[in-house]
Amino acid sequence: MAATSFNMASTIFSTLGRTPVKQRFRNRIVSSVSGQQEAQVEEEKVVKPMTKPRPVEPQINVESKNMGREYGGQWLSSVTRHVRIYAAYIDPETWAFDQTQMDKLTLLLDPTDEFVWTEDTTYKVYSKFQELVDHYEGADLTEYTLRLIGSDVEHYIRKLLYDGEIQYNMNARVLNFSMGKPRVGFNYKGDEPV
Amino acid sequence: MQGRLSAWLVKHGLIHRSLGFDYQGIETLQIKPEDWHSIAVILYIYGYNYLRSQCAYDVAPGGLLASVYHLTRIEYGVDQPEEVCIKVFSPRKNPRIPSVFWVWKGVDFQERESFDMLGISYDNHPRLKRILMPESWIGWPLRKDYIAPNFYEIQDAH
């Protein structure tokens, strides 16, 4: 993965605070696991159901750290097709993978471009991610916890797909409809087909 | 209905309970967890020098956990070796059973698997840790009250 990502470096954009870029949404959100305002978020939920993502500041001169064999040669991650979560800071331009900053989680959303994303839908996924990260505050930082978060984000993406908010990208390199084949005159809400 | 080994154990005053015979006619005994280590040593000295398999299962929802040992007595020139099946039951809360690793070394990975799947903690096992599931896994997958986490799997793809 590292090699391919590296080549794609010029098309990486960090989403937040930017205008959406049409061709690629290899986006990332970086947010602190130890979010301080959990109680506040709980209160906010009642009025405003969407959690506001709290991305970390973009850093400069990031170097890959602690990736060597002497550190175990591994990293903490949850990788599924559309959601890749790493417990590290990853530089969006150079893909430098700083494992000393394990207090941050980096989300790579849909690296294979299976879906067509808009700024709106990416924001929904990010806020879902932030909500889950806040929810799991205090849990052990293990692969199991990351996988729980990653799976919930995947389920959320599937929900968005079934609700018709995102579509399959017909120009994707691999077109195998991994979240179910598109169907005509069908929706999951139980309404009459249109 | 008492088998040969049961009679021998009774003769030497060792506490056990006979559970009858299985479909192959192999004697089955129940032994308390606190007696199991000493009786295992005695059985090894008696001649059961080979542990054919060790497994574990969940008896009933909310019930006991069982650890099962199939012992065989291997000798030269014997085509029908003596066999016995030992069952050790332990409560679901804090299940502890003495490990027989120091008696039959082959039980090493099998007890680790029982620990991984059912959470039975084997006392005195040298490296009791998960063997099949990732080390950060939570829960004991083969217990009857285990609820699998709703992980997104590749099987979800159609």
XYZ file of C-alpha atoms in Angstrom:
352
model
C 0.000 0.000 0.000
C 2.728 2.378 0.922
C 4.254 2.343 -2.520
C 1.032 3.013 -4.384
C 0.045 5.718 -1.990
C 3.331 7.333 -2.445
C 2.885 7.645 -6.164
C -0.505 9.144 -5.649
C 0.911 11.805 -3.453
C 0.142 14.674 -5.758
C -3.542 13.916 -5.698
C -3.928 13.777 -1.966
C -5.925 16.443 -0.297
C -6.665 16.970 3.236
C -10.364 17.646 3.166
C -11.140 19.877 5.933
C -11.324 23.528 5.195
C -10.774 22.953 1.526
C -12.960 23.036 -1.470
C -13.689 19.593 -2.776
C -11.543 18.427 -5.583
C -13.383 16.547 -8.215
C -11.083 13.879 -9.402
C -9.859 12.406 -6.150
C -11.013 12.152 -2.636
C -8.171 10.411 -0.999
C -9.012 12.270 2.041
C -7.842 12.087 5.494
C -9.023 13.322 8.745
C -6.829 13.475 11.733
C -8.378 13.771 15.070
C -7.206 13.339 18.558
C -8.333 10.162 20.275
C -8.286 11.730 23.648
C -10.915 14.285 22.790
C -11.528 16.382 25.826
C -15.094 17.446 25.242
C -16.965 14.211 25.456
C -19.618 15.489 27.791
C -20.080 18.509 25.632
C -20.526 16.369 22.558
C -23.153 14.311 24.324
C -25.111 17.447 25.050
C -24.702 18.712 21.554
C -26.087 15.512 20.144
C -29.541 16.296 21.360
C -29.749 19.525 19.455
C -27.352 18.811 16.655
C -27.030 15.180 15.687
C -23.794 15.585 13.746
C -20.528 15.768 15.623
C -18.187 18.381 14.317
C -14.893 16.827 13.292
C -11.903 18.205 15.100
C -8.991 17.697 12.742
C -5.482 18.266 13.990
C -3.369 21.033 12.602
C -1.464 20.114 9.471
C 2.153 19.590 10.371
C 5.231 20.408 8.395
C 8.444 18.449 7.988
C 6.856 15.186 9.031
C 9.217 12.257 8.936
C 8.510 8.568 9.071
C 9.336 7.481 12.553
C 9.319 4.245 14.479
C 8.711 2.160 11.395
C 11.925 0.203 11.611
C 12.357 -3.381 12.563
C 13.667 -2.410 15.971
C 10.201 -1.063 16.779
C 8.557 -4.287 15.711
C 8.131 -3.353 12.067
C 4.401 -3.017 12.432
C 1.718 -0.476 13.042
C -1.651 -0.292 14.654
C -4.395 -0.153 12.081
C -7.804 -1.286 10.974
C -7.926 -1.785 7.257
C -11.029 -2.575 5.285
C -11.769 -1.659 1.719
C -13.218 1.791 2.269
C -11.869 2.698 5.662
C -8.260 2.619 6.723
C -7.526 3.820 10.200
C -3.976 4.183 11.436
C -2.892 5.190 14.889
C -0.284 7.610 13.600
C 0.047 10.944 11.933
C 0.307 10.539 8.180
C 1.410 13.451 6.091
C -1.118 13.964 3.289
C 1.519 15.070 0.794
C 4.503 12.884 1.414
C 2.778 9.985 3.202
C 5.365 10.162 5.928
C 4.106 7.889 8.656
C 4.934 9.263 12.061
C 4.285 6.538 14.571
C 5.479 8.566 17.504
C 2.181 10.458 17.425
C -0.043 7.603 18.434
C -2.467 9.943 20.128
C -3.880 10.718 16.691
C -5.914 8.592 14.352
C -5.684 9.014 10.622
C -8.536 7.928 8.406
C -8.024 7.224 4.734
C -11.460 7.169 3.201
C -12.100 4.948 0.195
C -8.572 4.759 -1.203
C -9.748 2.646 -4.142
C -12.309 5.259 -5.177
C -15.200 2.880 -5.221
C -17.734 5.596 -4.529
C -18.350 9.057 -5.801
C -17.855 11.415 -2.902
C -18.926 14.966 -2.431
C -17.830 17.334 0.251
C -21.136 16.876 1.974
C -20.953 13.098 2.208
C -17.302 13.056 3.233
C -18.196 15.477 5.981
C -20.894 13.069 7.152
C -18.437 10.206 7.301
C -15.873 12.318 9.129
C -18.370 13.471 11.682
C -19.451 9.869 12.174
C -15.830 8.954 12.665
C -15.339 11.743 15.164
C -18.468 10.672 16.998
C -17.207 7.107 17.241
C -13.765 8.235 18.367
C -15.381 10.296 21.089
C -17.571 7.360 21.998
C -14.601 5.053 22.443
C -12.668 7.535 24.490
C -10.912 5.793 27.325
C -10.913 2.415 25.604
C -7.613 0.674 25.048
C -5.848 1.662 21.887
C -5.826 -1.802 20.349
C -6.564 -3.303 16.984
C -9.875 -4.518 18.345
C -11.081 -1.041 19.218
C -9.902 0.353 15.897
C -11.714 -2.419 14.118
C -14.910 -1.649 16.000
C -14.635 1.963 14.889
C -13.692 1.047 11.332
C -16.547 -1.422 11.033
C -19.049 1.119 12.265
C -17.782 3.606 9.707
C -18.135 0.957 7.010
C -21.686 0.229 8.098
C -22.365 3.932 7.977
C -20.985 4.134 4.443
C -23.261 1.288 3.452
C -26.180 3.112 4.976
C -25.293 6.182 2.925
C -25.152 3.999 -0.169
C -28.522 2.396 0.533
C -30.049 5.779 1.196
C -28.805 6.907 -2.172
C -26.494 9.586 -0.840
C -23.393 8.162 -2.444
C -23.125 6.208 -5.656
C -20.724 3.710 -7.068
C -17.989 5.258 -9.105
C -18.391 3.671 -12.501
C -14.840 4.658 -13.423
C -13.323 2.815 -10.525
C -10.429 0.574 -11.322
C -12.135 -2.423 -9.730
C -15.853 -2.441 -10.295
C -17.169 -5.283 -8.195
C -19.913 -3.548 -6.216
C -18.557 -4.665 -2.900
C -21.520 -3.312 -0.962
C -24.210 -4.909 -3.058
C -25.189 -4.736 -6.675
C -27.091 -1.669 -7.778
C -30.771 -2.411 -8.183
C -33.434 -0.568 -10.083
C -36.657 0.408 -8.373
C -35.501 -0.664 -4.953
C -34.760 1.102 -1.750
C -34.111 -0.029 1.766
C -36.544 2.300 3.448
C -39.514 0.105 2.655
C -41.211 2.748 0.513
C -42.844 2.027 -2.760
C -40.329 1.792 -5.563
C -40.185 4.881 -7.669
C -21.308 -49.476 35.868
C -17.715 -49.062 36.859
C -14.692 -49.299 34.636
C -11.294 -50.686 35.438
C -9.646 -47.366 36.097
C -12.486 -46.242 38.294
C -12.146 -49.379 40.381
C -8.412 -48.801 40.637
C -8.928 -45.210 41.732
C -11.454 -46.288 44.334
C -8.991 -48.833 45.642
C -6.446 -46.083 46.185
C -8.952 -43.694 47.680
C -8.892 -41.118 44.877
C -11.992 -39.003 44.517
C -13.675 -39.060 41.140
C -17.051 -39.680 39.596
C -17.753 -42.171 36.890
C -19.639 -40.772 33.909
C -20.110 -44.131 32.198
C -18.745 -45.109 28.817
C -18.796 -43.353 25.509
C -19.960 -44.920 22.237
C -16.617 -46.667 21.764
C -16.751 -48.131 25.225
C -14.097 -45.791 26.594
C -14.404 -45.085 30.270
C -15.251 -41.492 31.169
C -14.471 -39.980 34.532
C -15.173 -36.639 36.106
C -12.518 -35.158 38.335
C -12.688 -31.991 40.390
C -10.402 -29.164 39.298
C -8.630 -29.042 42.645
C -7.787 -32.772 42.455
C -6.898 -32.768 38.795
C -3.202 -32.033 38.981
C -2.393 -34.730 41.535
C -4.582 -37.281 39.775
C -2.928 -36.418 36.453
C 0.462 -37.207 37.957
C -0.934 -40.447 39.386
C -2.410 -41.412 36.018
C 0.902 -40.743 34.329
C 2.641 -42.985 36.828
C -0.125 -45.555 36.370
C 0.873 -45.720 32.735
C -1.115 -43.207 30.718
C 1.928 -41.793 29.030
C 0.214 -40.230 26.044
C -2.335 -37.458 25.912
C -4.188 -38.046 22.686
C -6.161 -34.844 22.725
C -7.369 -32.114 24.933
C -10.452 -30.088 24.152
C -12.951 -27.916 25.920
C -16.593 -27.049 25.539
C -19.322 -24.986 27.057
C -21.789 -27.314 28.720
C -24.877 -25.120 28.745
C -25.742 -21.441 28.577
C -24.852 -20.059 31.974
C -23.588 -23.468 33.029
C -20.197 -24.997 33.490
C -17.193 -25.117 31.220
C -15.614 -28.495 30.597
C -12.069 -29.434 29.751
C -11.708 -32.916 28.308
C -8.573 -35.061 28.208
C -8.218 -38.274 26.239
C -5.424 -40.379 27.673
C -3.870 -43.448 26.125
C -1.455 -45.992 27.493
C 1.092 -46.730 24.824
C 3.256 -49.799 25.120
C 5.128 -52.019 22.736
C 3.215 -54.883 21.206
C -0.245 -53.693 22.188
C -2.830 -53.250 19.462
C -5.732 -52.261 21.723
C -4.248 -49.664 24.064
C -6.020 -48.761 27.239
C -7.798 -45.443 26.939
C -9.649 -43.158 29.271
C -11.443 -39.871 28.955
C -11.252 -37.372 31.800
C -13.629 -34.435 32.125
C -12.922 -31.527 34.419
C -15.732 -29.044 34.962
C -15.241 -25.536 36.228
C -17.598 -22.665 36.931
C -18.098 -20.024 34.267
C -17.053 -17.247 36.581
C -13.325 -17.433 37.128
C -12.741 -20.826 35.496
C -9.436 -22.183 36.695
C -8.109 -25.632 35.999
C -4.562 -26.788 36.743
C -2.540 -27.222 33.608
C -1.172 -30.656 32.825
C 1.575 -29.185 30.665
C 4.208 -30.394 33.098
C 2.840 -33.931 32.855
C 2.068 -34.216 29.142
C 3.973 -31.548 27.206
C 1.821 -31.977 24.104
C -1.050 -30.198 25.782
C 0.683 -26.846 25.372
C -1.083 -25.492 22.274
C -4.318 -27.335 22.999
C -4.719 -25.668 26.361
C -3.866 -22.360 24.788
C -6.625 -22.924 22.267
C -9.076 -23.801 25.021
C -8.056 -20.648 26.803
C -8.484 -18.621 23.639
C -11.884 -20.011 22.733
C -13.495 -20.478 26.147
C -11.441 -18.452 28.579
C -10.509 -21.325 30.854
C -7.355 -20.232 32.596
C -4.940 -23.077 33.115
C -2.830 -22.591 36.193
C 0.890 -23.118 35.794
C 0.772 -23.093 32.024
C 4.053 -21.532 30.858
C 2.685 -19.181 28.181
C -1.047 -18.959 28.355
C -2.084 -16.441 25.745
C -4.367 -16.317 22.747
C -3.331 -18.568 19.918
C -5.998 -18.175 17.219
C -7.572 -14.807 17.827
C -5.626 -11.543 17.811
C -4.167 -10.773 21.186
C -6.295 -7.680 21.657
C -9.519 -9.622 21.116
C -12.209 -9.245 23.737
C -14.466 -12.108 24.727
C -14.375 -15.885 24.418
C -15.746 -16.886 21.021
C -16.902 -20.434 21.728
C -18.884 -19.658 24.839
C -22.597 -19.967 24.310
C -23.244 -16.451 25.548
C -20.683 -14.877 23.225
C -22.019 -12.217 20.898
C -19.881 -11.651 17.844
C -19.018 -8.006 17.214
C -20.596 -6.535 14.141
C -17.373 -6.273 12.192
C -17.410 -5.318 8.555
C -16.134 -8.366 6.772
C -15.211 -9.145 3.242
C -18.090 -11.656 3.212
C -20.434 -8.709 3.240
C -19.484 -8.155 -0.361
C -21.883 -9.703 -2.809
